[in-house]
PDB file of C-alpha atoms in Angstrom:
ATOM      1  CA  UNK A   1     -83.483  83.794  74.236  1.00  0.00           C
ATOM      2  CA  UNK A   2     -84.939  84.634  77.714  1.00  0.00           C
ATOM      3  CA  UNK A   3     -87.811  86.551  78.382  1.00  0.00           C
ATOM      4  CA  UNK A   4     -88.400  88.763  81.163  1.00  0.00           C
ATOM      5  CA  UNK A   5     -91.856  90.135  81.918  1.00  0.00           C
ATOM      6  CA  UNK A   6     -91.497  93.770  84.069  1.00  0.00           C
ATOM      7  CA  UNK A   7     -94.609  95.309  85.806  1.00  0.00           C
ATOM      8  CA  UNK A   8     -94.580  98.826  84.420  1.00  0.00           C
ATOM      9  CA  UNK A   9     -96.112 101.554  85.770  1.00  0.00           C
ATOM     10  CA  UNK A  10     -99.029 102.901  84.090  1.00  0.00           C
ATOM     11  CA  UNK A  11     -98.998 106.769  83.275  1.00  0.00           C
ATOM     12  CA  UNK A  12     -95.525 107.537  84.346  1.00  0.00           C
ATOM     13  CA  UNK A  13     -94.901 110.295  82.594  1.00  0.00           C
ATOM     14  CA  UNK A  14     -90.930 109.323  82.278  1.00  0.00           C
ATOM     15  CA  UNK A  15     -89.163 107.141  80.188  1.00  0.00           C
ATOM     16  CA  UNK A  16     -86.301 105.707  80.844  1.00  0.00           C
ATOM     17  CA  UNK A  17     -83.302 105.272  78.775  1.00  0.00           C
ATOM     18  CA  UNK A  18     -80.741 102.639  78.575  1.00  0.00           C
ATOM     19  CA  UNK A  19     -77.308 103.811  77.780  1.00  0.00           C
ATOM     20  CA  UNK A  20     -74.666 102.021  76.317  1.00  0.00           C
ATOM     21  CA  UNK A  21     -71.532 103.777  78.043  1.00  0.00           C
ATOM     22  CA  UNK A  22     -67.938 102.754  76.203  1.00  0.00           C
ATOM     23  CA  UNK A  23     -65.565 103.369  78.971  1.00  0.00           C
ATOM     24  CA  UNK A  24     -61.641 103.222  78.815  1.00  0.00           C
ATOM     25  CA  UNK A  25     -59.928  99.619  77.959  1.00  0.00           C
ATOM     26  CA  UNK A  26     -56.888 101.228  80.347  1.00  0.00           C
ATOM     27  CA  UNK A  27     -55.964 104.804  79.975  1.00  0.00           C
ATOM     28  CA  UNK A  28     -58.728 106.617  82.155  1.00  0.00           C
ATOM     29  CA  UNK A  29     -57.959 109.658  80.101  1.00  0.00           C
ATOM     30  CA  UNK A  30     -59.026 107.401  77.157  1.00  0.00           C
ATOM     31  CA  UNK A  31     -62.600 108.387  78.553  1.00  0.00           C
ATOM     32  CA  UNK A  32     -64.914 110.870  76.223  1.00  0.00           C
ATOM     33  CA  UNK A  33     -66.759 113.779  77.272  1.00  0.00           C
ATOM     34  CA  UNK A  34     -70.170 112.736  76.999  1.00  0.00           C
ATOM     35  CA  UNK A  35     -69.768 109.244  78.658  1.00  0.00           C
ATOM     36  CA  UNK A  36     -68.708 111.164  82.036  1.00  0.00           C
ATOM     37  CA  UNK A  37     -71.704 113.300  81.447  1.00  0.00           C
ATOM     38  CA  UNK A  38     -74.120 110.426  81.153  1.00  0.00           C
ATOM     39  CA  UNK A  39     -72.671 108.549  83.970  1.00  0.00           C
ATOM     40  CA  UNK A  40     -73.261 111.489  85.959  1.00  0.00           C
ATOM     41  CA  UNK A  41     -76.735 112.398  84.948  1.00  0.00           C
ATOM     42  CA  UNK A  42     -77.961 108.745  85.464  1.00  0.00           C
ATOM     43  CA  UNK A  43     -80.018 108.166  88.357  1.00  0.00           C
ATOM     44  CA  UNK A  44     -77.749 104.029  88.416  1.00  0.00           C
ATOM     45  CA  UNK A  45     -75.092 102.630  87.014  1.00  0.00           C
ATOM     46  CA  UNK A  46     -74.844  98.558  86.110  1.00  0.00           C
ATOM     47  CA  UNK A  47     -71.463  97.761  85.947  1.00  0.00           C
ATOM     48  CA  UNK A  48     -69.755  94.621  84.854  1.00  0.00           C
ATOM     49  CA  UNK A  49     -66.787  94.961  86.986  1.00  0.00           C
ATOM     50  CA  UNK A  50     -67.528  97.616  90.350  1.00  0.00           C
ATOM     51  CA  UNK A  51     -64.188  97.654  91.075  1.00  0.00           C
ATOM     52  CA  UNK A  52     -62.766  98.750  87.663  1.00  0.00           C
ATOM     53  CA  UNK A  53     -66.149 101.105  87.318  1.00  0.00           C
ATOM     54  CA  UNK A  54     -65.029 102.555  90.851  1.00  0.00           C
ATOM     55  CA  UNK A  55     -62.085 103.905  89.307  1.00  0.00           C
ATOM     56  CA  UNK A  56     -62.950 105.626  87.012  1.00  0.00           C
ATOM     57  CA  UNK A  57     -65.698 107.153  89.140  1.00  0.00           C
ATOM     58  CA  UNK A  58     -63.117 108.496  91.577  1.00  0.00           C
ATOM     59  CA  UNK A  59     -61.198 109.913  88.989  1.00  0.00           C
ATOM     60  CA  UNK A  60     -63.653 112.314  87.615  1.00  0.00           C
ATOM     61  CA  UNK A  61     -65.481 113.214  90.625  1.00  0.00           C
ATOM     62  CA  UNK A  62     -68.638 110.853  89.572  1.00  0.00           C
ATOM     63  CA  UNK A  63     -70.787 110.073  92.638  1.00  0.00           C
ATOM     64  CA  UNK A  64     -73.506 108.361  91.014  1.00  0.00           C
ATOM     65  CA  UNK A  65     -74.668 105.141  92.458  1.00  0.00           C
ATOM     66  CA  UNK A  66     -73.743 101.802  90.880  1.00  0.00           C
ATOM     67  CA  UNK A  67     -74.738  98.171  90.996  1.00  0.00           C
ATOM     68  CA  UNK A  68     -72.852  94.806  89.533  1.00  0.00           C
ATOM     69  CA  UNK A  69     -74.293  93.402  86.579  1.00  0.00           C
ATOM     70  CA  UNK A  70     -72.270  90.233  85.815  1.00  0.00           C
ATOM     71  CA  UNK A  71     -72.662  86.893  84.017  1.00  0.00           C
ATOM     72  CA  UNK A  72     -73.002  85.396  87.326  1.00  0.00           C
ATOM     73  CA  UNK A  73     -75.957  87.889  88.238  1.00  0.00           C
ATOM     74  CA  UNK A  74     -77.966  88.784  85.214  1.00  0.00           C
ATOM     75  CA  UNK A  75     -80.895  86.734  85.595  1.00  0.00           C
ATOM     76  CA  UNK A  76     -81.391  87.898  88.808  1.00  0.00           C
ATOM     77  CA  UNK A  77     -80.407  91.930  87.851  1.00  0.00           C
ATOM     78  CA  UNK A  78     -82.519  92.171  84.634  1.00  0.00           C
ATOM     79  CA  UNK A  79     -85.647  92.324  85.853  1.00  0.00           C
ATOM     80  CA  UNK A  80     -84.468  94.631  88.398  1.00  0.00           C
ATOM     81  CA  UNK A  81     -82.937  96.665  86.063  1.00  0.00           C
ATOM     82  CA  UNK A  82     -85.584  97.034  83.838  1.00  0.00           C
ATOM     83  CA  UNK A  83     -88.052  98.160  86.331  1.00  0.00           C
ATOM     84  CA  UNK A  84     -85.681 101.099  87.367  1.00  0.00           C
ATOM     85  CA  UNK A  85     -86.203 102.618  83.840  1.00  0.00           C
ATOM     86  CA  UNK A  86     -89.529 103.231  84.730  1.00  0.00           C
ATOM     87  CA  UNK A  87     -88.226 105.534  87.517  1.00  0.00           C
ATOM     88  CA  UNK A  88     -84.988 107.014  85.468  1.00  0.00           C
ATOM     89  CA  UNK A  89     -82.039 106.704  83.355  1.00  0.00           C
ATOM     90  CA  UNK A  90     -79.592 103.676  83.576  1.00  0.00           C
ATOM     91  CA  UNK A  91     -75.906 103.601  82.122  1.00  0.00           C
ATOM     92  CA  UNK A  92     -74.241 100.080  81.013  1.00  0.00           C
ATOM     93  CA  UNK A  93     -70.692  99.878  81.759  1.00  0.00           C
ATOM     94  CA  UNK A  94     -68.457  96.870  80.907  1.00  0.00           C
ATOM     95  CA  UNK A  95     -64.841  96.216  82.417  1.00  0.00           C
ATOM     96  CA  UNK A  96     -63.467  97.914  79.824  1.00  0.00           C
ATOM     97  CA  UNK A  97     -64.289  98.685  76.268  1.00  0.00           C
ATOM     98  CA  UNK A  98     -68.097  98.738  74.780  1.00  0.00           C
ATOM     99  CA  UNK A  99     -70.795  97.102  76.308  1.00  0.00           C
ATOM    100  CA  UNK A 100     -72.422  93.944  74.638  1.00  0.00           C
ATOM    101  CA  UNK A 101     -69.050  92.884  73.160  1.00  0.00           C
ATOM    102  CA  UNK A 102     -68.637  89.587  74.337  1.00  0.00           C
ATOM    103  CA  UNK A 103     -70.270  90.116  77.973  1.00  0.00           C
ATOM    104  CA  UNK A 104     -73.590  89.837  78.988  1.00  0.00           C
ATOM    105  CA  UNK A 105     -74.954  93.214  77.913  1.00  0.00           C
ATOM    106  CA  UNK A 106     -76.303  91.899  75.258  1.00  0.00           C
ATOM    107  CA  UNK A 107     -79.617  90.339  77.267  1.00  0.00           C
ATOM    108  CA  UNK A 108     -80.279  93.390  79.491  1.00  0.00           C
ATOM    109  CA  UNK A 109     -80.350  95.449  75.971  1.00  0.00           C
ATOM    110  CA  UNK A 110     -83.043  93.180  74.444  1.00  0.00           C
ATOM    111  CA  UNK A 111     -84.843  92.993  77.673  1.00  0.00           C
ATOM    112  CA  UNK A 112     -85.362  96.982  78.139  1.00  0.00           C
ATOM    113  CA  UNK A 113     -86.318  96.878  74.179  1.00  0.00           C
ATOM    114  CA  UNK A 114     -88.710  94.147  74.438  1.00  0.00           C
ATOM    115  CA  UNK A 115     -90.555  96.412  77.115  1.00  0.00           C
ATOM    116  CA  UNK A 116     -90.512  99.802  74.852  1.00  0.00           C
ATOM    117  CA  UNK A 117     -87.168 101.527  76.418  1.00  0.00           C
ATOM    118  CA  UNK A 118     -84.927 102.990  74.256  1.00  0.00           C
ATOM    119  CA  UNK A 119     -81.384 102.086  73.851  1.00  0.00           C
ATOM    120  CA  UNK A 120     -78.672 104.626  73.607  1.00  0.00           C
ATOM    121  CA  UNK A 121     -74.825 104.104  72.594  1.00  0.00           C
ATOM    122  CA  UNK A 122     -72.467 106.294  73.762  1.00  0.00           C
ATOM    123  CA  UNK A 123     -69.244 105.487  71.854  1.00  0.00           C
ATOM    124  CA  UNK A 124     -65.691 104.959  73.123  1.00  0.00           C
ATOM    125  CA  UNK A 125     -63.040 102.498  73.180  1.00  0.00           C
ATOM    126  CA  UNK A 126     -62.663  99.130  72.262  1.00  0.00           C
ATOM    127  CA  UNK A 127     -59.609  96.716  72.108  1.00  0.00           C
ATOM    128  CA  UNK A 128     -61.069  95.282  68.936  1.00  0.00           C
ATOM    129  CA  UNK A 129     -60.589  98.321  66.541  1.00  0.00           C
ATOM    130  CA  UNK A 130     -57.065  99.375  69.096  1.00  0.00           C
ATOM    131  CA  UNK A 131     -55.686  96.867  67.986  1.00  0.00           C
ATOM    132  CA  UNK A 132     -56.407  96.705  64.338  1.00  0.00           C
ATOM    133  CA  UNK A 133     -55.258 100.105  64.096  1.00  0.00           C
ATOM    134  CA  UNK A 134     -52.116  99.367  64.627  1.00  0.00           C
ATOM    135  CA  UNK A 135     -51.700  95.521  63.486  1.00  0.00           C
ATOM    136  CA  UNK A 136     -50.676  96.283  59.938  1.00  0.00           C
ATOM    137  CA  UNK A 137     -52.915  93.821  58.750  1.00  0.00           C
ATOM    138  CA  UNK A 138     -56.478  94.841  56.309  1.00  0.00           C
ATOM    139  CA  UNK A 139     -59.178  95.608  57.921  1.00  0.00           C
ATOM    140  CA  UNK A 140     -61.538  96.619  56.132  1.00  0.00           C
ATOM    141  CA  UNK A 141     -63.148  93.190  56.741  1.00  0.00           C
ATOM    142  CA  UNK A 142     -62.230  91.080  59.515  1.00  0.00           C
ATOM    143  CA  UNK A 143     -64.018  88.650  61.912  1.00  0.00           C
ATOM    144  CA  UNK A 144     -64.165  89.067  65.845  1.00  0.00           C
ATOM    145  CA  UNK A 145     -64.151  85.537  67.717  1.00  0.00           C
ATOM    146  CA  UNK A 146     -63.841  86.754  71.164  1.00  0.00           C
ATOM    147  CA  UNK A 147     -62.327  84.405  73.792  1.00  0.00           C
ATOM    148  CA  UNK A 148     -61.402  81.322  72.190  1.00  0.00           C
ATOM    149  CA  UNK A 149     -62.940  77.815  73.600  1.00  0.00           C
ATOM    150  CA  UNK A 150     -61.245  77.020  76.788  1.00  0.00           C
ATOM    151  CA  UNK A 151     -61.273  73.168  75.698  1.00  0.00           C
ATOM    152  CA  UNK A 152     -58.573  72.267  73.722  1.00  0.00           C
ATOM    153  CA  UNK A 153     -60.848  70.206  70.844  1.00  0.00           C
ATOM    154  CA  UNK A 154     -63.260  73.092  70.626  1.00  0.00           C
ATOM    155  CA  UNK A 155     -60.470  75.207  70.324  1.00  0.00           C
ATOM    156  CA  UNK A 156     -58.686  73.281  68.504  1.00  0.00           C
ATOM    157  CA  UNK A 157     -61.830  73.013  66.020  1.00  0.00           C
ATOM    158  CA  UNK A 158     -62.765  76.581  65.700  1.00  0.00           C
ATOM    159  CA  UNK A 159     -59.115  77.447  64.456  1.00  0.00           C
ATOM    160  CA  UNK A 160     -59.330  74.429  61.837  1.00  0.00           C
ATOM    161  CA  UNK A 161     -62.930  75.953  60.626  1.00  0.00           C
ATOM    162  CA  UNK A 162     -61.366  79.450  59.954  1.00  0.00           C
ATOM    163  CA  UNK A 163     -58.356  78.185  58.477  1.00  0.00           C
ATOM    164  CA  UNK A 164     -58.914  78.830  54.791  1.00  0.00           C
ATOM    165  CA  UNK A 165     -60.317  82.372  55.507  1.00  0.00           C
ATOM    166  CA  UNK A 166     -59.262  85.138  54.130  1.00  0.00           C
ATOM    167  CA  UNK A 167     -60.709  87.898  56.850  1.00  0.00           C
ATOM    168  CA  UNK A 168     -58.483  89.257  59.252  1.00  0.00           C
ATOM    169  CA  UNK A 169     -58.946  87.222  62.510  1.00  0.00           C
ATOM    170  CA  UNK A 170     -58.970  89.560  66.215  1.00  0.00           C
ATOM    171  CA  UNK A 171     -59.606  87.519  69.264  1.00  0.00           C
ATOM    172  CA  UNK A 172     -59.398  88.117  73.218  1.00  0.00           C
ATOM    173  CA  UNK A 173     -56.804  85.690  75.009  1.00  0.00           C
ATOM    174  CA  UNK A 174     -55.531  85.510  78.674  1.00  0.00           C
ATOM    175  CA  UNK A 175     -52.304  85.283  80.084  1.00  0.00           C
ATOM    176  CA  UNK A 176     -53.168  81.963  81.555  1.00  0.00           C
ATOM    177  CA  UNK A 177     -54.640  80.372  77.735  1.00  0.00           C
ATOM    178  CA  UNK A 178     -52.000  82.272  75.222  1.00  0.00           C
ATOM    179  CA  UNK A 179     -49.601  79.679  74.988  1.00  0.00           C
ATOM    180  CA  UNK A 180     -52.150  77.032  74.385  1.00  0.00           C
ATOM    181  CA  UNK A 181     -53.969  79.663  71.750  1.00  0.00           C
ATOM    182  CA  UNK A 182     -50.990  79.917  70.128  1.00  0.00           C
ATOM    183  CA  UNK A 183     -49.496  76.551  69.996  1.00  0.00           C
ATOM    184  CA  UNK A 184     -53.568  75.422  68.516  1.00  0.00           C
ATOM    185  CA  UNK A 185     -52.731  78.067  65.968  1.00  0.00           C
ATOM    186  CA  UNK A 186     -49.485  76.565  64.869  1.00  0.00           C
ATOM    187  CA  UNK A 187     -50.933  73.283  64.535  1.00  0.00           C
ATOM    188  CA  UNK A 188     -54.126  75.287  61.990  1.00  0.00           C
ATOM    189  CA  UNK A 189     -52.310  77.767  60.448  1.00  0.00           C
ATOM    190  CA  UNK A 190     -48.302  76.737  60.391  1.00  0.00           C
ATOM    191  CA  UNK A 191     -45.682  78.365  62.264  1.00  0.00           C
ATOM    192  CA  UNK A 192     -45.097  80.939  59.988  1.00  0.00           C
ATOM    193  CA  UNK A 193     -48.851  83.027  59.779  1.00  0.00           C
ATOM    194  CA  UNK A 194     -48.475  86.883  60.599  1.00  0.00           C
ATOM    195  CA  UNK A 195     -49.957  88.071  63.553  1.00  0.00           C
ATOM    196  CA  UNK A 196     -49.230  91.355  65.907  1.00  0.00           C
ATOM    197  CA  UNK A 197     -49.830  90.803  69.617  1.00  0.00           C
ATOM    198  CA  UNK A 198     -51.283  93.749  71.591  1.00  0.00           C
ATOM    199  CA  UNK A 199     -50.480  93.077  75.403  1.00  0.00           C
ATOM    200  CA  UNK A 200     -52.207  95.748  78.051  1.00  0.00           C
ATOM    201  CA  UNK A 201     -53.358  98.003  75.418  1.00  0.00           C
ATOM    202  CA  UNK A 202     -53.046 102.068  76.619  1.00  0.00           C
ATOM    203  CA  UNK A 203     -51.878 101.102  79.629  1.00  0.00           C
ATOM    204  CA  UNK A 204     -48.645 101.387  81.636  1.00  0.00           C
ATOM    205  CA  UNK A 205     -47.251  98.208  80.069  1.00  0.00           C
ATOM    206  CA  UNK A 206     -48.295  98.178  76.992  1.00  0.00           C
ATOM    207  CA  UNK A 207     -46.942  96.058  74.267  1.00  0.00           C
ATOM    208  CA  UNK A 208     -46.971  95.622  70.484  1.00  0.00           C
ATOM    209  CA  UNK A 209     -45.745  92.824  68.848  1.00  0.00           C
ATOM    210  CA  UNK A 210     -45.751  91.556  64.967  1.00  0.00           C
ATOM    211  CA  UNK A 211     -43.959  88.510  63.632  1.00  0.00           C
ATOM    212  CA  UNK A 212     -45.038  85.242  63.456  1.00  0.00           C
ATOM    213  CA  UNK A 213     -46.966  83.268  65.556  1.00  0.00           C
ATOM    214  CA  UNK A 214     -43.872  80.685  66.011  1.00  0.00           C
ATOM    215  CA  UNK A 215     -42.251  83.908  67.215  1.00  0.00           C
ATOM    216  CA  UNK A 216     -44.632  84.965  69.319  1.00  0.00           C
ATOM    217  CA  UNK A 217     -44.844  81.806  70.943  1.00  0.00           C
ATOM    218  CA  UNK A 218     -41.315  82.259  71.890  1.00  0.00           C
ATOM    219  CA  UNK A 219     -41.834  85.776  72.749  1.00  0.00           C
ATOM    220  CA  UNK A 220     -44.581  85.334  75.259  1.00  0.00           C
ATOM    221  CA  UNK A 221     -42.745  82.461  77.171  1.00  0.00           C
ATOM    222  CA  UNK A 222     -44.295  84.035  80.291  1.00  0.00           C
ATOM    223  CA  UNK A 223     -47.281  85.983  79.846  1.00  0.00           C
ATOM    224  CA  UNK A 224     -48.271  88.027  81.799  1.00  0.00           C
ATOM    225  CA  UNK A 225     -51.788  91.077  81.317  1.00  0.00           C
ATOM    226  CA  UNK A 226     -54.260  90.852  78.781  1.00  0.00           C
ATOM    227  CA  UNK A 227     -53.914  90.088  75.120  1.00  0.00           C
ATOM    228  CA  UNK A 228     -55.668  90.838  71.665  1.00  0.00           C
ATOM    229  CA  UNK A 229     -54.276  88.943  69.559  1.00  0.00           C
ATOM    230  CA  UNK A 230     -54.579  89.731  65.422  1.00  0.00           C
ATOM    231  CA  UNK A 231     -53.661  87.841  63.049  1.00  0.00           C
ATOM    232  CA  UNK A 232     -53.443  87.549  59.066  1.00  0.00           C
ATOM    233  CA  UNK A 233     -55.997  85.514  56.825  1.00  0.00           C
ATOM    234  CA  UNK A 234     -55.606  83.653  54.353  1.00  0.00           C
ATOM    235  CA  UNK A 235     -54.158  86.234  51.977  1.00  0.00           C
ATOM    236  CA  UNK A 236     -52.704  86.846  48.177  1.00  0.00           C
ATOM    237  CA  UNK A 237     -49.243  87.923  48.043  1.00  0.00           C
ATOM    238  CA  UNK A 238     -49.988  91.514  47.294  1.00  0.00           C
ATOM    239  CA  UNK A 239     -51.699  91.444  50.709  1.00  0.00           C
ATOM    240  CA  UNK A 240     -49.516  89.685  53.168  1.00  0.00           C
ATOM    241  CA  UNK A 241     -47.490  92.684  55.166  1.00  0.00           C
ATOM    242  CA  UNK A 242     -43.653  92.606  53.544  1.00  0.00           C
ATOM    243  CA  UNK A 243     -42.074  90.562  56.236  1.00  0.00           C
ATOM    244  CA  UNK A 244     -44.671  87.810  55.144  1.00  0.00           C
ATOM    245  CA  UNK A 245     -43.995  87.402  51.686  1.00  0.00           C
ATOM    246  CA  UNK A 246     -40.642  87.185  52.028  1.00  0.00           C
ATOM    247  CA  UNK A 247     -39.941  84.577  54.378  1.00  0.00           C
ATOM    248  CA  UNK A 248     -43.004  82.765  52.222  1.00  0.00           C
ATOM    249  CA  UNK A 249     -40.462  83.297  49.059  1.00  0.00           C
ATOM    250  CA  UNK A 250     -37.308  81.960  50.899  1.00  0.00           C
ATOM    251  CA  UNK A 251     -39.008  78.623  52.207  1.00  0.00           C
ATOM    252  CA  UNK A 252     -40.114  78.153  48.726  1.00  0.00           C
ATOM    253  CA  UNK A 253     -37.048  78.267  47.040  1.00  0.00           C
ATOM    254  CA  UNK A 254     -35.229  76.012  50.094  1.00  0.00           C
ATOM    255  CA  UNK A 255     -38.003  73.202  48.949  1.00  0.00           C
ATOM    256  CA  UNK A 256     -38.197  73.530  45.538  1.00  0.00           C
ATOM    257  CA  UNK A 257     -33.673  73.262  45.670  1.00  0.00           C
ATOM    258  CA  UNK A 258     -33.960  70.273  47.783  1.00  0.00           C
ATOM    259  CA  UNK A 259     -36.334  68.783  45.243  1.00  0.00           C
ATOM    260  CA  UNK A 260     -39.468  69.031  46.939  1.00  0.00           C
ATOM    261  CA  UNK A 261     -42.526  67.990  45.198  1.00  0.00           C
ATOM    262  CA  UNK A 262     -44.574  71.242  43.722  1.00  0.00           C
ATOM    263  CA  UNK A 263     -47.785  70.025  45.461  1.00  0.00           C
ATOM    264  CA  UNK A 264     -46.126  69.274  48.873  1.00  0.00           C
ATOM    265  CA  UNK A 265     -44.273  72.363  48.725  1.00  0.00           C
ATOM    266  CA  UNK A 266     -47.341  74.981  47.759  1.00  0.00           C
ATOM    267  CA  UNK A 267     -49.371  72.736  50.574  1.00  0.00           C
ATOM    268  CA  UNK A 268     -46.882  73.709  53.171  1.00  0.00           C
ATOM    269  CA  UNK A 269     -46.445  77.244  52.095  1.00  0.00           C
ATOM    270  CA  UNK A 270     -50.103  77.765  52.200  1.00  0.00           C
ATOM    271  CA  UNK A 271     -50.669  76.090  55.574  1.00  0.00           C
ATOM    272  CA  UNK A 272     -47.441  77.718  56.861  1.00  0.00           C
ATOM    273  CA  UNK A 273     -47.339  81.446  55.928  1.00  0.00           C
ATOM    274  CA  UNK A 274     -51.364  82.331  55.552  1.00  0.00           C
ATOM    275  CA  UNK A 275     -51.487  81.802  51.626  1.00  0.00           C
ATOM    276  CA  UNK A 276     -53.640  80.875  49.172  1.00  0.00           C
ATOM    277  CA  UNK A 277     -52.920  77.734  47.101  1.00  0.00           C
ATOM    278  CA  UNK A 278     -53.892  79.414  43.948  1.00  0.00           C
ATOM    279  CA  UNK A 279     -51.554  82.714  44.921  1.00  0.00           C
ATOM    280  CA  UNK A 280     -48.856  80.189  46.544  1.00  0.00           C
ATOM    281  CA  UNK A 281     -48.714  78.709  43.186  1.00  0.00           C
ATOM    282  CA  UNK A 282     -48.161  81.842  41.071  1.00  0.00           C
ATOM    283  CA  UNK A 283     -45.597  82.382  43.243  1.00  0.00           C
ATOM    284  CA  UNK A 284     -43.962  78.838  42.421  1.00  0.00           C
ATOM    285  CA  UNK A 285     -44.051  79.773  38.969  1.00  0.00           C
ATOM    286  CA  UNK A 286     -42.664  83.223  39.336  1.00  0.00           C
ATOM    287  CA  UNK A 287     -39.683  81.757  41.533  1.00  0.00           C
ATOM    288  CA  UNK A 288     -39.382  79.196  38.713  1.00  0.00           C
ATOM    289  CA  UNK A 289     -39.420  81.447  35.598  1.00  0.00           C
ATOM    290  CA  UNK A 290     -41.782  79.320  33.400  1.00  0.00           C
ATOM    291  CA  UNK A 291     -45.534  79.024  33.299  1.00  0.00           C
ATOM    292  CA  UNK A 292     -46.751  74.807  34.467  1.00  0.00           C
ATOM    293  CA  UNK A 293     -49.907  73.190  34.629  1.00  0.00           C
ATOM    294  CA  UNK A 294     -52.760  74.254  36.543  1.00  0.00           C
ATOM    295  CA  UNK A 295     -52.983  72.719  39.839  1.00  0.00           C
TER     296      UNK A 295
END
């Protein structure tokens, strides 16, 4: 982790806070009450994206300066940053969503700690928890992997690591990766995993989609906006959403009446629909009326 040394100003009598400003991921209105309080009462505003930040500025009336603060820029804007806190308040604004979820507010937040500033959230929106609020999928525990690897193998990789888990998976994808995302995913988890497909969230366009990933594939022929994508782990029965377990159920009877070996067929069921071997074989002995051997 980088270190950046400031020169502070000895005996200023102000302290400067850092605040971590959610901001809408499209709706302006989407915007709380206290964020467009603190971005007015700042004496600067760091944002990741000054056109998007611009916005929402105009919008409510807000005519307090800003600066870019950008992956491109941050080791060059840190220090910079950090020295203005000796002088006032400064508000962290991402493109859209919280701060220090997958951009590079996480650095400028250590950096203001590491000299004695304190570090304020003010909460908002965030595509992450949008989007599992309406998914249909648990999530009471899930795992956020951001963007996936633009390489294929890395990508490729990652998906193969997660396969077996049981957490709900959310990740960011753009219109220009989706179709390789998705095709990866077919290739780790089988066509036939559940996932629901959240393209422009709150804004104009917005779109919800659930089926499967072969589906969605299909679906998205032409993507266009910005996805979150959500999709089902590795789950029991009882947990799969209905449409699931179902289709699970009707490709295991169409293998086990063409004479498919049990351990071939509970393999692809698992890899295919998001299963567990152990719950994909209860339901091979439930479909078959009679108890077997373990596996």
């Amino acid at each position: 982790m980088l270190t950046y040394v400031v020169a502070r100003t000895c005996g200023c009598e102000h302290m400067g806070i850092l605040y971590i400003v959610a901001t809408p991921i499209g709706n302006l209105e989407d915007v709380s009450i206290r964020a467009l309080r603190i971005l007015r009462e700042v004496s600067l505003i760091a944002a990741e994206d000054t056109r998007t930040t611009r916005k929402l500025l105009q919008r409510y009336d807000i005519h307090t300066p800003l600066i870019s603060y950008f992956e491109g820029n941050r080791r060059q804007r840190i220090p910079f940053l950090v020295e203005k806190l000796t002088s006032g308040d400064i508000a962290l604004v991402s493109e859209a969503g919280v701060p220090g979820i997958h951009d590079p507010g996480l650095e400028l937040v250590n950096a203001s700690l590491e000299q004695g500033y304190d570090v304020v959230p003010i909460s908002g929106p965030s595509a992450v928890t949008t989007a599992l609020s309406v998914a249909g999928l648990p999530s009471d525990e899930f795992i956020f992997l951001g963007f996936l690897p633009r390489k294929k193998r890395q990508r490729q990789q990652l998906l193969q690591d997660v396969f077996l888990e049981s957490r709900t998976l959310v990740i960011f994808e753009t219109r220009h990766r989706l179709l390789d995302a998705l095709g990866d995913m077919i290739q780790a988890f089988g066509a036939n995993r559940y996932v629901t497909v959240c393209r422009e969230l709150t804004k104009l366009h917005e779109e919800i989609y659930k089926g499967l990933i072969s589906e969605a594939l299909s679906k998205f022929a032409q993507p266009r906006g910005e996805f979150t994508l959500v999709i089902a782990g590795n789950l029991a029965p009882d947990k799969l959403p209905p449409q699931n377990i179902e289709e699970a159920r009707k490709r295991l009877t169409e293998l086990r009446d063409k004479g498919i070996d049990r351990r071939e067929a509970i393999a692809e069921i698992s890899a295919g629909f998001g299963v567990s071997r152990r719950a994909t074989y209860r339901m091979w002995i439930t479909e078959n009326g009679r108890p077997s051997e373990d596996l």
